[in-house]
Amino acid sequence: MSSNRELLRRHRQVMPSWLSLYYEEPIALVRGEGRTVWDADGKAYLDLFGGILTTMTGYGIPEITRAIHEQADRLLHCSTLYLIEPQIELAERICSLAPVDDPRVFFTTSGTEATDAALLLATCYRRSNQVLAMRHSYHGRSFSAVAVTGQRPWSPSALSPLQVSYVYGPYRAQGPFAGYDDDAFAAACVKDLRNTIETTTAGDVACMIAEPIQGVGGFATPPDGLLGEMKAVLDDYGILFVADEVQTGWGRTGEHFWGIEAHGVRPDILTFAKGLGNGLSIGGVVARAEIMDSLPANSISTFGGNPLSTAGALANLDYLLEHDLQANALKTGHMLMSGLRDIAADHPVIGDVRGKGLMIGVELVGPGGEPDAAAAAAVLEACKRDGLLVGRGGLYGNTLRIAPPLTITEPEAERALAILRSAVAEAERATRADV
Ligand SMILES: Cc1ncc(COP(=O)(O)O)c(C=O)c1O
């Protein structure tokens, strides 16, 4: 097997320059078990990022890999021109779980494709290409998904099939409403939404798309109920509401199965991907039947909902529900959150700790409260050296993202906190002359 260094050399020769890699010395992960992964040089890491919140239940879970093997032995592919039993069964299960009225499900292969499908449905149903999206959002990498992505580092093109207006939403820490309390912040966002509709659109807007907690945006977490208050404004104008649950779905936020449930509303359209497949390529859209069935032409996804992905996703969903991993996300999430708040109390380099369940953002700042990307990079490097993988995000690249598989144990959470405490202290010493 090739070493990390050799793989990096070959990667640089054939892969795009914009496909960014973590770490000064990037690593290849070659094996996983539970929450532990090993790199190509044999070093072990406790994984608190799960391949970007995708390894939801963990590595090498026999119940899931068995279902994948059995399906692979039977049939890999047939296309949606034929009935697919695991696809139908998975759709039935998702319809019973999703907070959408009269639901129908369409499967895709990724979150990006789910975003695209949701936008196609909303714009066809409403006969309008006007869309509202959130500042600091991320919805994928395709032409339409980039068009509703509200942060410069992930927006390579201004060309768009949509007319998009951006509204204020979950992110508060460095924006114009920094320092506002929850009520004042929610009131400001609702006022901005109504004003944006009145001043920047032609009135017949198709939909607003929002993540209940912004993922790539640095786990920016709105006050509970905010998206419900915003939906009430949308209702005044007949605008559809799309909840992007690609990161927040399946119990990750601990207190709810879907992130949007913290806001007391039922979306018209909901998108999912990532965790459902525990690494298999699957995404999709749930929509009210009258919206789902409004497309005026045929539409398929050749690989969407294929037998292998849906059989594996079913086994993964069974595992999640049978082991009540949502309850574990709540319990271990509280532990991690309070441990991180203790670390923040001792280290001013941490400006904000936020999130829910196993979706925790830690924003690192300089002496004046300004974003400090160098400190975040230093924490990532120190964690890696000490055998811990965490993610990074936010508009300024200064937010640590902690989102382990939902099976993480309390001893593992304690070990992670110990490594994080010393990594934060080390990064603070290296980047802050004032402490
Ligand atoms: C909230 C959200 N929506 C959509 C996507 C796009 O998903 P994918 O990378 O599977 O295309 C992502 C990816 O990170 C995401 O975080």
Short mmCIF file of C-alpha atoms and ligand atoms in Angstrom, two decimals:
data_model
loop_
_atom_site.label_atom_id
_atom_site.label_comp_id
_atom_site.label_asym_id
_atom_site.label_seq_id
_atom_site.Cartn_x
_atom_site.Cartn_y
_atom_site.Cartn_z
CA MET A 1 0.00 0.00 0.00
CA SER A 2 1.31 3.52 -0.85
CA SER A 3 2.34 5.93 1.92
CA ASN A 4 0.56 9.23 2.68
CA ARG A 5 3.42 11.15 1.06
CA GLU A 6 3.49 9.07 -2.12
CA LEU A 7 -0.29 9.40 -2.53
CA LEU A 8 -0.07 13.18 -2.11
CA ARG A 9 2.55 13.39 -4.88
CA ARG A 10 0.33 11.39 -7.27
CA HIS A 11 -2.82 13.28 -6.20
CA ARG A 12 -1.21 16.62 -7.10
CA GLN A 13 -0.38 15.40 -10.58
CA VAL A 14 -3.88 14.35 -11.60
CA MET A 15 -6.47 16.04 -9.35
CA PRO A 16 -7.85 19.63 -9.49
CA SER A 17 -6.01 22.32 -7.52
CA TRP A 18 -9.30 23.46 -5.94
CA LEU A 19 -9.96 20.05 -4.37
CA SER A 20 -8.50 21.13 -1.05
CA LEU A 21 -6.94 18.72 1.43
CA TYR A 22 -6.72 19.02 5.22
CA TYR A 23 -3.33 19.36 6.96
CA GLU A 24 0.18 20.51 6.04
CA GLU A 25 0.93 16.84 5.43
CA PRO A 26 -2.36 15.35 4.11
CA ILE A 27 -3.29 11.80 5.01
CA ALA A 28 -5.12 8.92 3.30
CA LEU A 29 -7.58 7.02 5.49
CA VAL A 30 -7.48 3.35 4.59
CA ARG A 31 -9.37 1.45 7.30
CA GLY A 32 -11.99 2.12 9.98
CA GLU A 33 -13.56 0.36 12.94
CA GLY A 34 -16.20 1.94 15.18
CA ARG A 35 -15.07 5.58 15.49
CA THR A 36 -11.38 4.86 14.81
CA VAL A 37 -9.65 5.23 11.45
CA TRP A 38 -6.12 4.37 10.35
CA ASP A 39 -4.05 6.26 7.79
CA ALA A 40 -1.84 4.84 5.06
CA ASP A 41 1.20 5.01 7.39
CA GLY A 42 -0.61 2.98 10.08
CA LYS A 43 -1.39 5.85 12.50
CA ALA A 44 -4.76 5.61 14.33
CA TYR A 45 -7.17 8.52 14.90
CA LEU A 46 -10.39 8.97 16.81
CA ASP A 47 -12.66 10.45 14.15
CA LEU A 48 -14.82 13.42 15.19
CA PHE A 49 -15.74 14.43 11.65
CA GLY A 50 -16.95 11.15 10.09
CA GLY A 51 -16.06 12.01 6.47
CA ILE A 52 -18.01 15.31 6.78
CA LEU A 53 -20.91 14.01 8.94
CA THR A 54 -21.44 11.07 6.59
CA THR A 55 -20.17 8.09 8.55
CA MET A 56 -23.21 8.48 10.78
CA THR A 57 -23.24 5.18 12.62
CA GLY A 58 -19.56 4.26 12.43
CA TYR A 59 -17.02 2.21 10.51
CA GLY A 60 -17.25 -1.51 9.87
CA ILE A 61 -20.67 -2.11 11.46
CA PRO A 62 -21.42 -5.79 10.65
CA GLU A 63 -25.22 -5.34 10.28
CA ILE A 64 -24.67 -2.70 7.59
CA THR A 65 -21.76 -4.25 5.71
CA ARG A 66 -23.60 -7.61 5.66
CA ALA A 67 -26.64 -5.99 3.99
CA ILE A 68 -24.35 -4.35 1.41
CA HIS A 69 -22.55 -7.64 0.67
CA GLU A 70 -25.81 -9.54 0.28
CA GLN A 71 -27.26 -6.95 -2.11
CA ALA A 72 -23.97 -6.80 -4.08
CA ASP A 73 -24.13 -10.56 -4.53
CA ARG A 74 -27.73 -10.34 -5.82
CA LEU A 75 -27.88 -7.23 -8.08
CA LEU A 76 -25.94 -3.96 -8.29
CA HIS A 77 -28.01 -1.99 -10.75
CA CYS A 78 -31.19 -1.98 -12.78
CA SER A 79 -32.22 1.76 -13.07
CA THR A 80 -35.49 3.33 -12.02
CA LEU A 81 -37.19 1.90 -15.13
CA TYR A 82 -37.80 -1.14 -12.92
CA LEU A 83 -39.29 -1.56 -9.46
CA ILE A 84 -36.62 -1.70 -6.73
CA GLU A 85 -37.77 -3.27 -3.46
CA PRO A 86 -35.20 -1.70 -1.08
CA GLN A 87 -35.83 1.70 -2.69
CA ILE A 88 -39.59 1.44 -2.16
CA GLU A 89 -39.10 0.22 1.41
CA LEU A 90 -36.68 3.05 2.18
CA ALA A 91 -39.11 5.60 0.71
CA GLU A 92 -41.90 4.16 2.90
CA ARG A 93 -39.69 4.51 5.97
CA ILE A 94 -38.65 8.08 5.09
CA CYS A 95 -42.29 9.08 4.44
CA SER A 96 -43.18 7.85 7.92
CA LEU A 97 -40.30 9.80 9.50
CA ALA A 98 -40.23 13.10 7.55
CA PRO A 99 -42.16 16.16 8.82
CA VAL A 100 -43.73 16.76 5.41
CA ASP A 101 -47.47 16.47 4.66
CA ASP A 102 -48.62 13.91 2.06
CA PRO A 103 -44.96 13.04 1.36
CA ARG A 104 -43.33 11.58 -1.76
CA VAL A 105 -39.61 10.73 -2.03
CA PHE A 106 -37.19 11.05 -4.94
CA PHE A 107 -33.71 9.56 -4.49
CA THR A 108 -30.50 11.12 -5.81
CA THR A 109 -26.83 10.22 -5.43
CA SER A 110 -25.68 13.26 -3.43
CA GLY A 111 -26.73 16.31 -1.42
CA THR A 112 -25.94 18.59 -4.34
CA GLU A 113 -28.29 16.67 -6.57
CA ALA A 114 -30.94 16.77 -3.83
CA THR A 115 -30.61 20.58 -3.68
CA ASP A 116 -30.92 20.74 -7.45
CA ALA A 117 -34.02 18.52 -7.41
CA ALA A 118 -35.64 20.63 -4.67
CA LEU A 119 -35.00 23.83 -6.61
CA LEU A 120 -36.33 22.27 -9.82
CA LEU A 121 -39.53 21.21 -8.00
CA ALA A 122 -40.08 24.59 -6.30
CA THR A 123 -39.39 26.65 -9.43
CA CYS A 124 -41.60 24.44 -11.63
CA TYR A 125 -44.43 24.38 -9.10
CA ARG A 126 -44.35 28.14 -8.58
CA ARG A 127 -43.46 28.96 -12.24
CA SER A 128 -40.77 31.36 -10.97
CA ASN A 129 -36.96 31.28 -10.84
CA GLN A 130 -36.77 33.66 -7.89
CA VAL A 131 -35.33 32.08 -4.77
CA LEU A 132 -34.38 33.23 -1.28
CA ALA A 133 -31.29 31.75 0.36
CA MET A 134 -29.35 32.44 3.55
CA ARG A 135 -26.10 34.25 3.99
CA HIS A 136 -23.36 31.79 5.14
CA SER A 137 -25.26 28.86 3.60
CA TYR A 138 -23.84 25.88 1.68
CA HIS A 139 -26.02 23.63 -0.47
CA GLY A 140 -23.56 21.88 -2.81
CA ARG A 141 -21.20 22.25 -5.74
CA SER A 142 -23.33 22.25 -8.92
CA PHE A 143 -24.40 25.30 -10.91
CA SER A 144 -27.76 25.60 -9.12
CA ALA A 145 -26.42 24.67 -5.67
CA VAL A 146 -23.61 27.24 -5.91
CA ALA A 147 -26.26 29.79 -6.87
CA VAL A 148 -27.90 29.42 -3.44
CA THR A 149 -24.64 29.13 -1.50
CA GLY A 150 -24.05 32.29 0.52
CA GLN A 151 -20.35 32.31 1.19
CA ARG A 152 -17.50 33.47 -1.00
CA PRO A 153 -15.06 30.54 -0.39
CA TRP A 154 -17.59 28.13 -1.96
CA SER A 155 -18.96 30.38 -4.73
CA PRO A 156 -16.73 30.05 -7.79
CA SER A 157 -19.24 31.58 -10.22
CA ALA A 158 -21.81 34.37 -10.19
CA LEU A 159 -23.58 32.88 -13.19
CA SER A 160 -26.88 31.38 -12.12
CA PRO A 161 -30.05 29.77 -13.44
CA LEU A 162 -31.88 31.49 -10.55
CA GLN A 163 -32.58 35.03 -9.31
CA VAL A 164 -31.35 34.77 -5.74
CA SER A 165 -31.76 37.19 -2.84
CA TYR A 166 -29.84 36.44 0.36
CA VAL A 167 -31.37 36.96 3.77
CA TYR A 168 -29.91 36.92 7.27
CA GLY A 169 -30.29 33.64 9.11
CA PRO A 170 -28.49 31.34 11.51
CA TYR A 171 -25.06 33.03 11.64
CA ARG A 172 -24.68 35.83 14.18
CA ALA A 173 -21.15 35.87 15.69
CA GLN A 174 -19.27 38.16 13.25
CA GLY A 175 -22.20 39.73 11.38
CA PRO A 176 -24.06 43.05 11.80
CA PHE A 177 -26.26 41.50 14.52
CA ALA A 178 -23.32 40.26 16.64
CA GLY A 179 -24.13 40.83 20.30
CA TYR A 180 -27.91 40.80 19.78
CA ASP A 181 -29.75 38.50 22.17
CA ASP A 182 -31.92 35.72 20.71
CA ASP A 183 -35.14 37.74 20.61
CA ALA A 184 -33.54 40.84 19.07
CA PHE A 185 -31.66 38.68 16.54
CA ALA A 186 -34.81 36.78 15.53
CA ALA A 187 -36.75 40.03 15.15
CA ALA A 188 -33.97 41.52 12.98
CA CYS A 189 -33.90 38.43 10.71
CA VAL A 190 -37.68 38.39 10.27
CA LYS A 191 -37.70 42.11 9.45
CA ASP A 192 -34.85 41.61 6.97
CA LEU A 193 -36.75 38.76 5.27
CA ARG A 194 -39.89 40.83 4.72
CA ASN A 195 -37.81 43.79 3.55
CA THR A 196 -35.78 41.60 1.15
CA ILE A 197 -38.96 40.18 -0.41
CA GLU A 198 -40.44 43.67 -0.80
CA THR A 199 -37.32 45.39 -2.13
CA THR A 200 -35.29 42.83 -4.12
CA THR A 201 -37.84 40.53 -5.76
CA ALA A 202 -40.67 40.79 -8.27
CA GLY A 203 -43.03 39.27 -5.73
CA ASP A 204 -43.67 35.77 -7.02
CA VAL A 205 -40.74 34.07 -5.27
CA ALA A 206 -40.59 30.26 -5.63
CA CYS A 207 -39.01 29.23 -2.33
CA MET A 208 -36.64 29.94 0.50
CA ILE A 209 -33.98 27.30 1.17
CA ALA A 210 -32.33 27.06 4.59
CA GLU A 211 -30.22 24.71 6.72
CA PRO A 212 -31.61 24.40 10.27
CA ILE A 213 -27.97 24.58 11.45
CA GLN A 214 -25.52 25.82 8.83
CA GLY A 215 -22.94 23.09 8.29
CA VAL A 216 -20.12 24.34 6.09
CA GLY A 217 -20.95 27.82 7.45
CA GLY A 218 -19.46 26.74 10.79
CA PHE A 219 -22.39 25.06 12.59
CA ALA A 220 -24.12 28.43 12.89
CA THR A 221 -27.17 27.76 15.05
CA PRO A 222 -30.23 30.02 15.00
CA PRO A 223 -32.42 30.57 18.05
CA ASP A 224 -35.10 27.87 18.29
CA GLY A 225 -38.24 28.96 16.46
CA LEU A 226 -36.54 31.46 14.12
CA LEU A 227 -37.20 29.47 10.95
CA GLY A 228 -40.82 29.07 12.06
CA GLU A 229 -41.17 32.85 12.36
CA MET A 230 -39.60 33.23 8.92
CA LYS A 231 -41.94 30.59 7.47
CA ALA A 232 -44.91 32.65 8.69
CA VAL A 233 -43.63 35.54 6.53
CA LEU A 234 -43.18 33.19 3.56
CA ASP A 235 -46.78 32.01 4.00
CA ASP A 236 -47.98 35.60 3.60
CA TYR A 237 -46.50 35.55 0.09
CA GLY A 238 -47.20 31.91 -0.86
CA ILE A 239 -43.46 31.16 -0.92
CA LEU A 240 -42.43 27.49 -0.39
CA PHE A 241 -40.01 26.53 2.36
CA VAL A 242 -37.19 24.05 1.67
CA ALA A 243 -35.33 22.61 4.68
CA ASP A 244 -31.86 21.30 3.80
CA GLU A 245 -31.38 18.47 6.30
CA VAL A 246 -28.26 17.09 4.62
CA GLN A 247 -26.24 17.65 7.82
CA THR A 248 -28.93 18.04 10.49
CA GLY A 249 -31.12 14.99 9.76
CA TRP A 250 -31.46 11.52 11.36
CA GLY A 251 -31.16 12.56 15.01
CA ARG A 252 -27.76 14.24 14.90
CA THR A 253 -29.03 17.31 16.78
CA GLY A 254 -30.01 15.05 19.70
CA GLU A 255 -33.22 16.73 20.81
CA HIS A 256 -34.98 16.14 17.48
CA PHE A 257 -34.85 13.67 14.58
CA TRP A 258 -34.81 16.57 12.07
CA GLY A 259 -33.14 19.91 12.71
CA ILE A 260 -36.20 21.81 11.49
CA GLU A 261 -38.28 20.38 14.36
CA ALA A 262 -36.63 22.92 16.69
CA HIS A 263 -38.54 25.57 14.75
CA GLY A 264 -42.09 24.22 14.99
CA VAL A 265 -42.76 24.12 11.24
CA ARG A 266 -43.31 21.54 8.54
CA PRO A 267 -41.35 22.31 5.36
CA ASP A 268 -42.92 21.95 1.91
CA ILE A 269 -39.74 20.25 0.69
CA LEU A 270 -36.94 18.57 2.67
CA THR A 271 -33.57 17.40 1.36
CA PHE A 272 -31.31 14.70 2.82
CA ALA A 273 -28.03 12.92 1.98
CA LYS A 274 -24.75 12.27 3.84
CA GLY A 275 -25.57 10.22 6.99
CA LEU A 276 -28.38 8.12 5.52
CA GLY A 277 -25.92 5.96 3.57
CA ASN A 278 -23.18 5.86 6.26
CA GLY A 279 -20.80 6.37 3.32
CA LEU A 280 -22.86 4.94 0.46
CA SER A 281 -23.78 7.46 -2.22
CA ILE A 282 -27.37 8.47 -1.53
CA GLY A 283 -29.41 11.66 -1.20
CA GLY A 284 -32.94 12.71 -1.92
CA VAL A 285 -35.91 15.00 -1.65
CA VAL A 286 -39.16 14.64 0.27
CA ALA A 287 -41.93 16.91 -1.01
CA ARG A 288 -45.66 17.29 -0.70
CA ALA A 289 -47.24 15.15 -3.44
CA GLU A 290 -48.71 18.10 -5.35
CA ILE A 291 -45.23 19.69 -5.52
CA MET A 292 -43.39 16.44 -6.30
CA ASP A 293 -45.83 15.62 -9.08
CA SER A 294 -45.74 19.11 -10.62
CA LEU A 295 -42.81 18.51 -13.01
CA PRO A 296 -44.14 18.96 -16.55
CA ALA A 297 -41.67 16.47 -18.07
CA ASN A 298 -39.90 13.18 -17.33
CA SER A 299 -37.02 13.22 -14.87
CA ILE A 300 -34.81 10.36 -13.64
CA SER A 301 -31.56 9.78 -11.80
CA THR A 302 -29.85 6.71 -13.25
CA PHE A 303 -28.04 5.87 -10.01
CA GLY A 304 -30.39 7.58 -7.54
CA GLY A 305 -31.94 5.03 -5.19
CA ASN A 306 -29.94 2.15 -6.68
CA PRO A 307 -30.33 -1.29 -5.05
CA LEU A 308 -26.93 -1.22 -3.32
CA SER A 309 -27.26 2.25 -1.75
CA THR A 310 -30.85 1.76 -0.66
CA ALA A 311 -30.24 -1.73 0.83
CA GLY A 312 -27.27 -0.33 2.79
CA ALA A 313 -29.20 2.79 3.82
CA LEU A 314 -32.09 0.68 5.10
CA ALA A 315 -29.72 -1.38 7.26
CA ASN A 316 -28.11 1.85 8.48
CA LEU A 317 -31.47 3.41 9.35
CA ASP A 318 -32.52 0.22 11.16
CA TYR A 319 -29.31 0.30 13.18
CA LEU A 320 -29.79 3.97 14.03
CA LEU A 321 -33.37 3.48 15.23
CA GLU A 322 -32.83 0.14 17.02
CA HIS A 323 -29.91 1.59 19.01
CA ASP A 324 -31.64 4.96 19.60
CA LEU A 325 -28.58 6.85 18.41
CA GLN A 326 -30.49 10.12 18.69
CA ALA A 327 -30.50 9.62 22.49
CA ASN A 328 -26.75 8.94 22.38
CA ALA A 329 -26.26 12.13 20.33
CA LEU A 330 -28.11 14.07 23.02
CA LYS A 331 -26.12 12.53 25.90
CA THR A 332 -22.63 12.61 24.40
CA GLY A 333 -23.39 15.94 22.70
CA HIS A 334 -24.13 17.51 26.12
CA MET A 335 -20.87 16.09 27.43
CA LEU A 336 -18.82 17.46 24.55
CA MET A 337 -20.61 20.82 24.63
CA SER A 338 -20.09 21.36 28.35
CA GLY A 339 -16.47 20.16 28.12
CA LEU A 340 -15.82 22.59 25.28
CA ARG A 341 -17.47 25.44 27.20
CA ASP A 342 -15.12 24.66 30.12
CA ILE A 343 -12.15 24.84 27.77
CA ALA A 344 -13.49 28.14 26.36
CA ALA A 345 -13.71 29.58 29.88
CA ASP A 346 -9.94 29.05 30.26
CA HIS A 347 -8.93 30.10 26.74
CA PRO A 348 -9.95 33.46 25.23
CA VAL A 349 -8.89 32.19 21.78
CA ILE A 350 -12.33 30.51 21.77
CA GLY A 351 -14.91 33.19 20.95
CA ASP A 352 -18.03 31.05 20.59
CA VAL A 353 -19.15 27.47 21.25
CA ARG A 354 -22.46 26.61 19.61
CA GLY A 355 -24.56 23.84 18.10
CA LYS A 356 -26.81 20.99 19.16
CA GLY A 357 -26.24 17.31 19.86
CA LEU A 358 -23.27 15.99 17.90
CA MET A 359 -22.92 19.09 15.73
CA ILE A 360 -20.72 21.50 17.66
CA GLY A 361 -18.91 24.57 16.31
CA VAL A 362 -16.00 26.24 18.11
CA GLU A 363 -15.13 29.66 16.68
CA LEU A 364 -11.56 30.88 17.24
CA VAL A 365 -10.80 34.58 17.52
CA GLY A 366 -7.95 37.05 17.93
CA PRO A 367 -7.51 39.61 20.72
CA GLY A 368 -10.18 41.96 19.30
CA GLY A 369 -12.71 39.16 18.69
CA GLU A 370 -11.79 38.99 15.00
CA PRO A 371 -11.81 35.62 13.18
CA ASP A 372 -8.52 33.73 13.61
CA ALA A 373 -8.10 31.12 10.89
CA ALA A 374 -4.45 30.50 11.85
CA ALA A 375 -5.50 29.42 15.34
CA ALA A 376 -8.07 27.01 13.88
CA ALA A 377 -5.43 25.54 11.56
CA ALA A 378 -3.04 25.14 14.51
CA VAL A 379 -5.70 23.28 16.54
CA LEU A 380 -6.37 20.93 13.60
CA GLU A 381 -2.65 20.14 13.26
CA ALA A 382 -2.14 19.53 16.99
CA CYS A 383 -5.22 17.29 17.14
CA LYS A 384 -4.00 15.27 14.17
CA ARG A 385 -0.59 14.80 15.76
CA ASP A 386 -2.31 13.56 18.94
CA GLY A 387 -4.61 11.17 17.07
CA LEU A 388 -7.86 13.15 16.70
CA LEU A 389 -9.65 14.25 13.52
CA VAL A 390 -11.92 17.30 13.65
CA GLY A 391 -13.33 19.47 10.86
CA ARG A 392 -13.05 23.12 10.03
CA GLY A 393 -15.43 25.61 8.40
CA GLY A 394 -17.11 28.98 8.45
CA LEU A 395 -16.79 31.91 6.08
CA TYR A 396 -13.46 32.85 7.65
CA GLY A 397 -12.13 29.27 8.12
CA ASN A 398 -11.85 29.92 11.86
CA THR A 399 -14.42 27.45 13.19
CA LEU A 400 -13.71 23.91 14.36
CA ARG A 401 -16.47 21.48 13.46
CA ILE A 402 -17.01 18.57 15.81
CA ALA A 403 -19.46 15.98 14.48
CA PRO A 404 -18.52 12.38 15.31
CA PRO A 405 -20.48 9.26 14.33
CA LEU A 406 -23.63 9.06 16.49
CA THR A 407 -22.29 5.90 18.20
CA ILE A 408 -19.48 7.78 19.98
CA THR A 409 -19.02 6.55 23.56
CA GLU A 410 -18.49 8.61 26.72
CA PRO A 411 -14.85 7.44 27.17
CA GLU A 412 -14.18 8.44 23.54
CA ALA A 413 -15.77 11.87 24.13
CA GLU A 414 -13.57 12.31 27.24
CA ARG A 415 -10.46 11.37 25.28
CA ALA A 416 -11.41 13.84 22.54
CA LEU A 417 -11.90 16.64 25.09
CA ALA A 418 -8.48 16.01 26.64
CA ILE A 419 -6.79 16.22 23.23
CA LEU A 420 -8.80 19.31 22.28
CA ARG A 421 -7.91 21.07 25.55
CA SER A 422 -4.18 20.69 24.99
CA ALA A 423 -4.48 21.53 21.25
CA VAL A 424 -6.38 24.74 22.00
CA ALA A 425 -3.83 25.74 24.67
CA GLU A 426 -0.96 25.06 22.24
CA ALA A 427 -2.63 27.02 19.41
CA GLU A 428 -3.38 29.91 21.76
CA ARG A 429 0.27 30.10 22.85
CA ALA A 430 1.38 30.05 19.21
CA THR A 431 -1.03 32.65 17.87
CA ARG A 432 -1.90 35.03 20.73
CA ALA A 433 0.76 37.31 22.21
CA ASP A 434 -1.83 38.71 24.68
CA VAL A 435 -2.41 35.51 26.72
C1 LIG B 1 -26.22 21.38 4.00
C2 LIG B 1 -25.63 20.74 2.76
N1 LIG B 1 -26.36 20.63 1.65
C3 LIG B 1 -25.87 20.06 0.55
C4 LIG B 1 -24.58 19.57 0.51
C5 LIG B 1 -24.05 18.93 -0.73
O1 LIG B 1 -23.90 17.56 -0.52
P1 LIG B 1 -22.90 16.69 -1.43
O2 LIG B 1 -21.51 17.08 -1.05
O3 LIG B 1 -23.28 15.28 -1.08
O4 LIG B 1 -23.20 16.99 -2.85
C6 LIG B 1 -23.78 19.65 1.64
C7 LIG B 1 -22.39 19.15 1.63
O5 LIG B 1 -21.59 19.38 2.51
C8 LIG B 1 -24.31 20.27 2.81
O6 LIG B 1 -23.58 20.40 3.90
#
